[in-house]
């Protein structure tokens, strides 16, 4: 019996090279060995102030990007979170089984709170919705980038607590991160994660960026002044980030990349990394464009995915409602 894998991206922007390296690339490699659920987590996007048209367009674009990277709706269940209403319903039960204290310790929430006074209650309950996503399908594996690991951990805690209180209901999932590239950093500020909703577009490579834009962004990438190509994330965050990206694009170990670039200059590191990225995402960008020109096809993929997901989710939610004592 194949195990179940769950993961998602949230359409607060267009997908980035970080999303590809930290998540989608790993999903694709696991697709054959697991029963996979891949969702566009649009409900999670509502936790921030987002323009409705942009949200809708990003949702289509993320679906198209999944398909363009080779996630296959014949093999995997690909859908949009809000199309399966059980996510929001189970999230309420999850919220009622999460302590205020543990939710307050989530780094993503604390960071957002430190930056912005007007944050929503939804941002606070975000991990409970994410726990609902994962637990609805008996998922045992959740491949994510490093930044989402804390949310998978709290999901595990909630699942174990619920099972102890009400009897075995949920599979306790495990989070996994890629061995290289679990946290791709920004090109201009390599001490911070490359993020799709960042402040500066030049910090981020979007999957849909044109070749020239990619070349220009890498040219401007921040390095350091000692002109020595060595992997040392603490002292050389910019150079190490470029080496990591190159290594993931070429499927080479960090060690082999260091050897390859030995004695070469930063200009060459930037150029070759840009070309390696273009080689991987160039063809994908063209496929995304073509998929986005046929929204009816994307609607149909989403509809079929939601149909399959709903039939599983409905049963799990019924079980949970029964366990907690709701009248059915
Ligand atoms: P999101 O949309 O922020 O990111 C999607 C995936 O990409 C990973 N990632 C990165 N990995 C490496 N380097 C980076 N710079 C980088 N930026 C992002 C993220 O870790 C993530 O794996 N809450 C989730 C979406 C979600 C989800 C879920 C994930 C909703 N429900 C259930 C797993 C299971 C999020 O905001 O991802």
mmCIF file of C-alpha atoms and ligand atoms in Angstrom:
data_model
loop_
_atom_site.group_PDB
_atom_site.id
_atom_site.type_symbol
_atom_site.label_atom_id
_atom_site.label_comp_id
_atom_site.label_asym_id
_atom_site.label_seq_id
_atom_site.Cartn_x
_atom_site.Cartn_y
_atom_site.Cartn_z
ATOM 1 C CA UNK A 1 0.000 0.000 0.000
ATOM 2 C CA UNK A 2 1.328 3.413 -0.979
ATOM 3 C CA UNK A 3 1.590 6.022 1.770
ATOM 4 C CA UNK A 4 -0.152 9.360 1.472
ATOM 5 C CA UNK A 5 1.699 12.603 0.805
ATOM 6 C CA UNK A 6 0.221 16.081 1.256
ATOM 7 C CA UNK A 7 1.582 19.499 0.373
ATOM 8 C CA UNK A 8 0.428 22.885 -0.837
ATOM 9 C CA UNK A 9 1.482 26.371 -1.863
ATOM 10 C CA UNK A 10 -0.419 29.532 -1.079
ATOM 11 C CA UNK A 11 -1.300 31.903 -3.911
ATOM 12 C CA UNK A 12 -0.248 35.171 -2.290
ATOM 13 C CA UNK A 13 1.951 35.697 -5.354
ATOM 14 C CA UNK A 14 3.486 33.868 -8.304
ATOM 15 C CA UNK A 15 5.644 30.841 -7.507
ATOM 16 C CA UNK A 16 9.373 31.393 -7.047
ATOM 17 C CA UNK A 17 12.582 29.498 -7.543
ATOM 18 C CA UNK A 18 12.511 28.920 -3.750
ATOM 19 C CA UNK A 19 9.106 27.219 -4.010
ATOM 20 C CA UNK A 20 10.392 25.037 -6.808
ATOM 21 C CA UNK A 21 13.628 23.988 -5.103
ATOM 22 C CA UNK A 22 12.189 23.677 -1.576
ATOM 23 C CA UNK A 23 8.935 21.989 -2.500
ATOM 24 C CA UNK A 24 7.711 21.259 -6.036
ATOM 25 C CA UNK A 25 10.930 19.591 -7.187
ATOM 26 C CA UNK A 26 10.711 17.205 -4.238
ATOM 27 C CA UNK A 27 6.980 16.602 -4.796
ATOM 28 C CA UNK A 28 7.615 15.638 -8.395
ATOM 29 C CA UNK A 29 10.311 13.158 -7.407
ATOM 30 C CA UNK A 30 7.974 11.522 -4.858
ATOM 31 C CA UNK A 31 4.910 11.445 -7.082
ATOM 32 C CA UNK A 32 5.434 7.849 -8.256
ATOM 33 C CA UNK A 33 5.892 6.381 -4.788
ATOM 34 C CA UNK A 34 3.041 8.026 -2.872
ATOM 35 C CA UNK A 35 -0.622 8.812 -3.238
ATOM 36 C CA UNK A 36 -0.223 12.576 -3.521
ATOM 37 C CA UNK A 37 -2.459 15.517 -2.746
ATOM 38 C CA UNK A 38 -1.182 18.833 -4.086
ATOM 39 C CA UNK A 39 -3.300 21.868 -3.282
ATOM 40 C CA UNK A 40 -3.336 25.562 -4.009
ATOM 41 C CA UNK A 41 -4.103 26.852 -0.518
ATOM 42 C CA UNK A 42 -6.222 29.858 -1.455
ATOM 43 C CA UNK A 43 -7.935 30.103 1.955
ATOM 44 C CA UNK A 44 -4.516 30.613 3.542
ATOM 45 C CA UNK A 45 -3.963 33.583 1.222
ATOM 46 C CA UNK A 46 -6.880 35.430 2.791
ATOM 47 C CA UNK A 47 -4.871 35.780 6.015
ATOM 48 C CA UNK A 48 -3.165 38.765 4.419
ATOM 49 C CA UNK A 49 -4.649 41.739 2.617
ATOM 50 C CA UNK A 50 -4.825 40.519 -0.985
ATOM 51 C CA UNK A 51 -6.516 41.909 -4.070
ATOM 52 C CA UNK A 52 -9.332 39.511 -5.144
ATOM 53 C CA UNK A 53 -8.418 39.547 -8.846
ATOM 54 C CA UNK A 54 -4.786 38.936 -8.032
ATOM 55 C CA UNK A 55 -5.711 36.036 -5.769
ATOM 56 C CA UNK A 56 -7.807 34.429 -8.524
ATOM 57 C CA UNK A 57 -5.075 34.922 -11.160
ATOM 58 C CA UNK A 58 -2.381 33.587 -8.805
ATOM 59 C CA UNK A 59 -4.512 30.522 -8.123
ATOM 60 C CA UNK A 60 -4.769 29.741 -11.844
ATOM 61 C CA UNK A 61 -1.060 30.474 -12.296
ATOM 62 C CA UNK A 62 -0.063 28.135 -9.458
ATOM 63 C CA UNK A 63 -2.250 25.340 -10.831
ATOM 64 C CA UNK A 64 -0.653 25.862 -14.248
ATOM 65 C CA UNK A 65 2.821 25.842 -12.676
ATOM 66 C CA UNK A 66 2.134 22.528 -10.909
ATOM 67 C CA UNK A 67 1.128 20.959 -14.213
ATOM 68 C CA UNK A 68 3.975 22.555 -16.143
ATOM 69 C CA UNK A 69 6.517 21.081 -13.703
ATOM 70 C CA UNK A 70 5.103 17.627 -14.328
ATOM 71 C CA UNK A 71 2.673 17.099 -11.458
ATOM 72 C CA UNK A 72 0.247 14.770 -13.130
ATOM 73 C CA UNK A 73 -3.515 14.905 -12.470
ATOM 74 C CA UNK A 74 -3.782 11.280 -13.646
ATOM 75 C CA UNK A 75 -1.489 10.180 -10.838
ATOM 76 C CA UNK A 76 -2.039 12.812 -8.146
ATOM 77 C CA UNK A 77 -4.960 14.717 -6.727
ATOM 78 C CA UNK A 78 -4.447 18.345 -7.701
ATOM 79 C CA UNK A 79 -7.037 20.808 -6.425
ATOM 80 C CA UNK A 80 -7.876 24.177 -4.914
ATOM 81 C CA UNK A 81 -8.329 24.205 -1.128
ATOM 82 C CA UNK A 82 -11.537 26.285 -1.016
ATOM 83 C CA UNK A 83 -13.271 23.827 -3.374
ATOM 84 C CA UNK A 84 -13.260 21.265 -0.575
ATOM 85 C CA UNK A 85 -15.293 22.836 2.213
ATOM 86 C CA UNK A 86 -14.168 20.261 4.786
ATOM 87 C CA UNK A 87 -10.855 22.127 5.158
ATOM 88 C CA UNK A 88 -12.532 25.129 6.745
ATOM 89 C CA UNK A 89 -14.814 22.935 8.828
ATOM 90 C CA UNK A 90 -12.050 20.777 10.259
ATOM 91 C CA UNK A 91 -9.969 23.910 10.879
ATOM 92 C CA UNK A 92 -12.555 24.988 13.473
ATOM 93 C CA UNK A 93 -12.223 21.685 15.315
ATOM 94 C CA UNK A 94 -8.431 22.051 15.112
ATOM 95 C CA UNK A 95 -8.623 25.568 16.592
ATOM 96 C CA UNK A 96 -10.639 24.215 19.504
ATOM 97 C CA UNK A 97 -7.900 21.661 20.143
ATOM 98 C CA UNK A 98 -4.941 24.027 20.014
ATOM 99 C CA UNK A 99 -3.672 25.992 22.985
ATOM 100 C CA UNK A 100 -3.407 29.741 22.661
ATOM 101 C CA UNK A 101 0.147 29.536 24.027
ATOM 102 C CA UNK A 102 1.457 27.065 21.473
ATOM 103 C CA UNK A 103 -0.120 28.984 18.581
ATOM 104 C CA UNK A 104 1.475 32.189 19.915
ATOM 105 C CA UNK A 105 4.909 30.602 19.579
ATOM 106 C CA UNK A 106 4.721 30.205 15.785
ATOM 107 C CA UNK A 107 7.619 32.108 14.245
ATOM 108 C CA UNK A 108 5.691 33.144 11.125
ATOM 109 C CA UNK A 109 2.976 34.688 13.293
ATOM 110 C CA UNK A 110 5.453 36.385 15.637
ATOM 111 C CA UNK A 111 7.385 37.867 12.687
ATOM 112 C CA UNK A 112 4.206 39.178 11.060
ATOM 113 C CA UNK A 113 3.052 40.633 14.375
ATOM 114 C CA UNK A 114 6.387 42.384 14.916
ATOM 115 C CA UNK A 115 6.216 43.954 11.434
ATOM 116 C CA UNK A 116 2.564 44.933 11.294
ATOM 117 C CA UNK A 117 0.067 46.032 13.918
ATOM 118 C CA UNK A 118 -3.018 45.221 11.848
ATOM 119 C CA UNK A 119 -2.747 41.498 11.482
ATOM 120 C CA UNK A 120 -5.805 39.296 11.145
ATOM 121 C CA UNK A 121 -7.086 36.618 13.505
ATOM 122 C CA UNK A 122 -6.796 34.340 10.454
ATOM 123 C CA UNK A 123 -3.036 34.724 10.530
ATOM 124 C CA UNK A 124 -3.069 33.436 14.094
ATOM 125 C CA UNK A 125 -5.221 30.396 13.257
ATOM 126 C CA UNK A 126 -3.317 29.739 10.013
ATOM 127 C CA UNK A 127 -1.489 26.637 11.393
ATOM 128 C CA UNK A 128 -4.806 25.073 12.437
ATOM 129 C CA UNK A 129 -6.103 25.354 8.875
ATOM 130 C CA UNK A 130 -2.844 23.843 7.667
ATOM 131 C CA UNK A 131 -3.236 21.003 10.194
ATOM 132 C CA UNK A 132 -6.750 20.397 8.840
ATOM 133 C CA UNK A 133 -5.360 20.218 5.281
ATOM 134 C CA UNK A 134 -2.875 17.557 6.241
ATOM 135 C CA UNK A 135 -5.003 15.502 8.658
ATOM 136 C CA UNK A 136 -8.112 15.242 6.475
ATOM 137 C CA UNK A 137 -6.375 12.783 4.148
ATOM 138 C CA UNK A 138 -4.438 10.535 6.575
ATOM 139 C CA UNK A 139 -1.216 11.957 5.151
ATOM 140 C CA UNK A 140 1.945 10.494 6.579
ATOM 141 C CA UNK A 141 4.488 12.584 4.660
ATOM 142 C CA UNK A 142 4.543 16.355 4.196
ATOM 143 C CA UNK A 143 7.421 17.645 2.037
ATOM 144 C CA UNK A 144 8.021 21.357 2.726
ATOM 145 C CA UNK A 145 10.770 23.965 2.851
ATOM 146 C CA UNK A 146 12.394 24.696 6.203
ATOM 147 C CA UNK A 147 10.152 27.675 6.955
ATOM 148 C CA UNK A 148 7.030 25.453 7.124
ATOM 149 C CA UNK A 149 8.502 22.778 9.389
ATOM 150 C CA UNK A 150 7.254 24.458 12.569
ATOM 151 C CA UNK A 151 3.709 24.321 11.183
ATOM 152 C CA UNK A 152 4.063 20.611 10.460
ATOM 153 C CA UNK A 153 5.330 20.136 14.029
ATOM 154 C CA UNK A 154 2.296 21.830 15.567
ATOM 155 C CA UNK A 155 0.084 19.721 13.272
ATOM 156 C CA UNK A 156 1.728 16.617 14.743
ATOM 157 C CA UNK A 157 1.112 17.892 18.275
ATOM 158 C CA UNK A 158 -2.547 18.602 17.563
ATOM 159 C CA UNK A 159 -3.026 15.166 15.942
ATOM 160 C CA UNK A 160 -1.447 13.352 18.904
ATOM 161 C CA UNK A 161 -3.464 15.347 21.424
ATOM 162 C CA UNK A 162 -6.690 14.690 19.538
ATOM 163 C CA UNK A 163 -5.927 10.955 19.282
ATOM 164 C CA UNK A 164 -5.222 10.788 23.018
ATOM 165 C CA UNK A 165 -8.418 12.559 23.911
ATOM 166 C CA UNK A 166 -10.878 10.977 21.454
ATOM 167 C CA UNK A 167 -9.190 7.731 20.386
ATOM 168 C CA UNK A 168 -7.134 7.084 17.251
ATOM 169 C CA UNK A 169 -8.516 9.342 14.524
ATOM 170 C CA UNK A 170 -5.594 10.925 12.708
ATOM 171 C CA UNK A 171 -2.361 9.659 11.183
ATOM 172 C CA UNK A 172 0.497 11.631 12.749
ATOM 173 C CA UNK A 173 2.400 13.041 9.740
ATOM 174 C CA UNK A 174 6.090 13.611 9.284
ATOM 175 C CA UNK A 175 7.558 16.698 7.678
ATOM 176 C CA UNK A 176 10.503 16.290 5.333
ATOM 177 C CA UNK A 177 12.750 18.902 3.774
ATOM 178 C CA UNK A 178 15.062 18.532 0.767
ATOM 179 C CA UNK A 179 18.667 17.756 1.733
ATOM 180 C CA UNK A 180 19.917 20.738 -0.307
ATOM 181 C CA UNK A 181 17.874 23.896 -0.878
ATOM 182 C CA UNK A 182 15.431 23.695 2.044
ATOM 183 C CA UNK A 183 15.814 27.464 2.391
ATOM 184 C CA UNK A 184 16.739 29.437 -0.718
ATOM 185 C CA UNK A 185 17.700 32.974 0.233
ATOM 186 C CA UNK A 186 16.954 36.298 -1.430
ATOM 187 C CA UNK A 187 19.384 37.472 -4.119
ATOM 188 C CA UNK A 188 19.709 40.990 -2.708
ATOM 189 C CA UNK A 189 19.435 40.004 0.948
ATOM 190 C CA UNK A 190 20.867 36.510 1.289
ATOM 191 C CA UNK A 191 20.226 36.521 5.035
ATOM 192 C CA UNK A 192 16.463 36.307 4.407
ATOM 193 C CA UNK A 193 14.319 33.694 2.683
ATOM 194 C CA UNK A 194 13.447 34.251 -0.980
ATOM 195 C CA UNK A 195 9.727 35.009 -0.612
ATOM 196 C CA UNK A 196 6.999 35.450 -3.223
ATOM 197 C CA UNK A 197 5.448 38.390 -1.419
ATOM 198 C CA UNK A 198 8.717 40.172 -0.671
ATOM 199 C CA UNK A 199 9.352 43.917 -0.864
ATOM 200 C CA UNK A 200 11.764 43.928 -3.792
ATOM 201 C CA UNK A 201 11.186 42.032 -7.053
ATOM 202 C CA UNK A 202 14.928 41.875 -7.707
ATOM 203 C CA UNK A 203 15.382 39.737 -4.602
ATOM 204 C CA UNK A 204 13.252 36.977 -6.102
ATOM 205 C CA UNK A 205 13.343 34.772 -9.197
ATOM 206 C CA UNK A 206 9.789 34.013 -10.299
ATOM 207 C CA UNK A 207 9.202 30.867 -12.327
ATOM 208 C CA UNK A 208 7.501 33.049 -14.934
ATOM 209 C CA UNK A 209 10.426 35.523 -15.233
ATOM 210 C CA UNK A 210 11.754 35.947 -18.784
ATOM 211 C CA UNK A 211 15.357 34.846 -19.509
ATOM 212 C CA UNK A 212 16.717 38.399 -19.615
ATOM 213 C CA UNK A 213 15.082 39.265 -16.323
ATOM 214 C CA UNK A 214 16.661 36.193 -14.739
ATOM 215 C CA UNK A 215 20.095 37.155 -16.099
ATOM 216 C CA UNK A 216 19.725 40.714 -14.828
ATOM 217 C CA UNK A 217 18.609 39.616 -11.351
ATOM 218 C CA UNK A 218 21.527 37.213 -10.945
ATOM 219 C CA UNK A 219 23.974 39.888 -12.148
ATOM 220 C CA UNK A 220 22.792 42.103 -9.288
ATOM 221 C CA UNK A 221 22.918 39.317 -6.683
ATOM 222 C CA UNK A 222 24.774 40.344 -3.527
ATOM 223 C CA UNK A 223 28.010 38.417 -2.862
ATOM 224 C CA UNK A 224 31.026 39.568 -0.800
ATOM 225 C CA UNK A 225 34.451 41.047 -1.356
ATOM 226 C CA UNK A 226 36.863 38.135 -0.964
ATOM 227 C CA UNK A 227 36.284 36.648 -4.421
ATOM 228 C CA UNK A 228 36.554 33.058 -3.298
ATOM 229 C CA UNK A 229 33.841 30.562 -4.263
ATOM 230 C CA UNK A 230 33.296 28.510 -1.112
ATOM 231 C CA UNK A 231 30.163 27.158 0.570
ATOM 232 C CA UNK A 232 29.997 28.858 3.961
ATOM 233 C CA UNK A 233 26.423 30.065 4.680
ATOM 234 C CA UNK A 234 27.392 31.901 7.883
ATOM 235 C CA UNK A 235 30.247 33.972 6.519
ATOM 236 C CA UNK A 236 29.401 33.940 2.815
ATOM 237 C CA UNK A 237 25.599 33.807 2.585
ATOM 238 C CA UNK A 238 25.312 35.260 -0.939
ATOM 239 C CA UNK A 239 27.908 33.009 -2.563
ATOM 240 C CA UNK A 240 26.596 29.964 -0.671
ATOM 241 C CA UNK A 241 23.067 30.675 -1.885
ATOM 242 C CA UNK A 242 24.279 30.832 -5.506
ATOM 243 C CA UNK A 243 26.182 27.563 -5.074
ATOM 244 C CA UNK A 244 23.048 25.957 -3.594
ATOM 245 C CA UNK A 245 20.895 27.114 -6.497
ATOM 246 C CA UNK A 246 23.471 25.913 -9.031
ATOM 247 C CA UNK A 247 23.731 22.562 -7.254
ATOM 248 C CA UNK A 248 19.948 22.053 -7.335
ATOM 249 C CA UNK A 249 19.641 23.044 -10.985
ATOM 250 C CA UNK A 250 22.469 20.774 -12.104
ATOM 251 C CA UNK A 251 21.790 17.936 -9.668
ATOM 252 C CA UNK A 252 25.359 18.107 -8.373
ATOM 253 C CA UNK A 253 26.588 17.928 -4.776
ATOM 254 C CA UNK A 254 27.700 21.147 -3.098
ATOM 255 C CA UNK A 255 31.191 19.693 -3.005
ATOM 256 C CA UNK A 256 31.255 19.082 -6.763
ATOM 257 C CA UNK A 257 30.012 22.612 -7.386
ATOM 258 C CA UNK A 258 32.777 24.066 -5.213
ATOM 259 C CA UNK A 259 35.352 22.054 -7.171
ATOM 260 C CA UNK A 260 33.848 23.142 -10.482
ATOM 261 C CA UNK A 261 34.019 26.820 -9.568
ATOM 262 C CA UNK A 262 37.452 26.662 -7.913
ATOM 263 C CA UNK A 263 39.635 29.535 -9.114
ATOM 264 C CA UNK A 264 36.763 31.124 -11.041
ATOM 265 C CA UNK A 265 35.294 34.577 -10.365
ATOM 266 C CA UNK A 266 31.934 35.697 -8.975
ATOM 267 C CA UNK A 267 30.905 36.982 -12.422
ATOM 268 C CA UNK A 268 31.143 33.480 -13.808
ATOM 269 C CA UNK A 269 29.304 31.981 -10.809
ATOM 270 C CA UNK A 270 26.427 34.416 -11.355
ATOM 271 C CA UNK A 271 26.323 33.883 -15.137
ATOM 272 C CA UNK A 272 26.443 30.128 -14.968
ATOM 273 C CA UNK A 273 23.854 29.971 -12.194
ATOM 274 C CA UNK A 274 21.531 32.193 -14.238
ATOM 275 C CA UNK A 275 21.970 29.958 -17.311
ATOM 276 C CA UNK A 276 21.393 26.805 -15.241
ATOM 277 C CA UNK A 277 18.142 28.284 -13.897
ATOM 278 C CA UNK A 278 17.021 29.330 -17.381
ATOM 279 C CA UNK A 279 17.677 25.815 -18.659
ATOM 280 C CA UNK A 280 15.304 24.380 -16.029
ATOM 281 C CA UNK A 281 12.565 26.985 -15.832
ATOM 282 C CA UNK A 282 12.607 28.382 -19.406
ATOM 283 C CA UNK A 283 10.625 25.493 -20.930
ATOM 284 C CA UNK A 284 8.297 25.444 -17.897
ATOM 285 C CA UNK A 285 7.499 29.134 -18.367
ATOM 286 C CA UNK A 286 6.369 28.463 -21.920
ATOM 287 C CA UNK A 287 4.100 25.637 -20.742
ATOM 288 C CA UNK A 288 2.608 27.863 -18.031
ATOM 289 C CA UNK A 289 1.775 30.494 -20.642
ATOM 290 C CA UNK A 290 0.066 27.960 -22.826
ATOM 291 C CA UNK A 291 -1.892 26.429 -19.912
ATOM 292 C CA UNK A 292 -3.012 29.867 -18.755
ATOM 293 C CA UNK A 293 -4.470 30.547 -22.159
ATOM 294 C CA UNK A 294 -6.975 27.736 -21.544
ATOM 295 C CA UNK A 295 -8.624 28.467 -18.208
ATOM 296 C CA UNK A 296 -11.447 26.045 -18.970
ATOM 297 C CA UNK A 297 -8.961 23.209 -18.966
ATOM 298 C CA UNK A 298 -7.561 24.379 -15.611
ATOM 299 C CA UNK A 299 -11.121 24.661 -14.220
ATOM 300 C CA UNK A 300 -11.745 21.093 -15.253
ATOM 301 C CA UNK A 301 -8.530 19.818 -13.627
ATOM 302 C CA UNK A 302 -9.447 21.652 -10.414
ATOM 303 C CA UNK A 303 -12.999 20.323 -10.494
ATOM 304 C CA UNK A 304 -11.907 16.708 -10.926
ATOM 305 C CA UNK A 305 -9.266 17.070 -8.199
ATOM 306 C CA UNK A 306 -11.754 18.580 -5.764
ATOM 307 C CA UNK A 307 -14.237 15.819 -6.478
ATOM 308 C CA UNK A 308 -11.692 13.148 -5.550
ATOM 309 C CA UNK A 309 -10.425 15.055 -2.507
ATOM 310 C CA UNK A 310 -13.958 15.800 -1.246
ATOM 311 C CA UNK A 311 -14.997 12.169 -1.199
ATOM 312 C CA UNK A 312 -12.123 11.350 1.171
ATOM 313 C CA UNK A 313 -12.396 14.539 3.224
ATOM 314 C CA UNK A 314 -16.132 14.114 3.804
ATOM 315 C CA UNK A 315 -15.664 10.736 5.462
ATOM 316 C CA UNK A 316 -12.884 11.963 7.712
ATOM 317 C CA UNK A 317 -14.857 14.998 8.826
ATOM 318 C CA UNK A 318 -17.893 12.829 9.635
ATOM 319 C CA UNK A 319 -15.689 10.628 11.796
ATOM 320 C CA UNK A 320 -14.259 13.651 13.599
ATOM 321 C CA UNK A 321 -17.718 15.165 14.179
ATOM 322 C CA UNK A 322 -18.876 11.873 15.633
ATOM 323 C CA UNK A 323 -15.823 11.577 17.908
ATOM 324 C CA UNK A 324 -16.211 15.064 19.364
ATOM 325 C CA UNK A 325 -19.922 14.554 19.981
ATOM 326 C CA UNK A 326 -21.665 16.584 17.298
ATOM 327 C CA UNK A 327 -25.138 15.332 16.422
ATOM 328 C CA UNK A 328 -25.024 13.803 12.940
HETATM 329 P P1 LIG B 1 4.286 28.758 0.662
HETATM 330 O O1 LIG B 1 3.346 29.056 -0.438
HETATM 331 O O2 LIG B 1 4.868 29.876 1.428
HETATM 332 O O3 LIG B 1 5.485 27.904 0.095
HETATM 333 C C1 LIG B 1 5.261 26.709 -0.635
HETATM 334 C C2 LIG B 1 6.380 25.742 -0.349
HETATM 335 O O4 LIG B 1 7.629 26.304 -0.758
HETATM 336 C C3 LIG B 1 8.542 26.294 0.326
HETATM 337 N N1 LIG B 1 9.383 27.496 0.228
HETATM 338 C C4 LIG B 1 10.709 27.487 0.144
HETATM 339 N N2 LIG B 1 11.600 26.491 0.158
HETATM 340 C C5 LIG B 1 12.912 26.814 0.050
HETATM 341 N N3 LIG B 1 13.344 28.087 -0.060
HETATM 342 C C6 LIG B 1 12.494 29.130 -0.061
HETATM 343 N N4 LIG B 1 12.930 30.377 -0.174
HETATM 344 C C7 LIG B 1 11.098 28.846 0.042
HETATM 345 N N5 LIG B 1 9.992 29.626 0.070
HETATM 346 C C8 LIG B 1 8.951 28.783 0.191
HETATM 347 C C9 LIG B 1 7.679 26.327 1.576
HETATM 348 O O5 LIG B 1 8.370 25.844 2.699
HETATM 349 C C10 LIG B 1 6.521 25.439 1.161
HETATM 350 O O6 LIG B 1 6.860 24.080 1.329
HETATM 351 N N6 LIG B 1 1.532 27.249 4.531
HETATM 352 C C11 LIG B 1 2.127 26.805 3.290
HETATM 353 C C12 LIG B 1 1.101 26.239 2.328
HETATM 354 C C13 LIG B 1 0.300 25.132 2.899
HETATM 355 C C14 LIG B 1 0.763 23.827 3.189
HETATM 356 C C15 LIG B 1 -0.391 23.135 3.694
HETATM 357 C C16 LIG B 1 1.992 23.173 3.069
HETATM 358 C C17 LIG B 1 -1.029 25.206 3.200
HETATM 359 N N7 LIG B 1 -1.428 24.000 3.685
HETATM 360 C C18 LIG B 1 -0.301 21.803 4.079
HETATM 361 C C19 LIG B 1 2.070 21.838 3.468
HETATM 362 C C20 LIG B 1 0.922 21.171 3.982
HETATM 363 C C21 LIG B 1 2.797 27.997 2.621
HETATM 364 O O7 LIG B 1 2.514 29.108 2.915
HETATM 365 O O8 LIG B 1 3.648 27.680 1.647
#
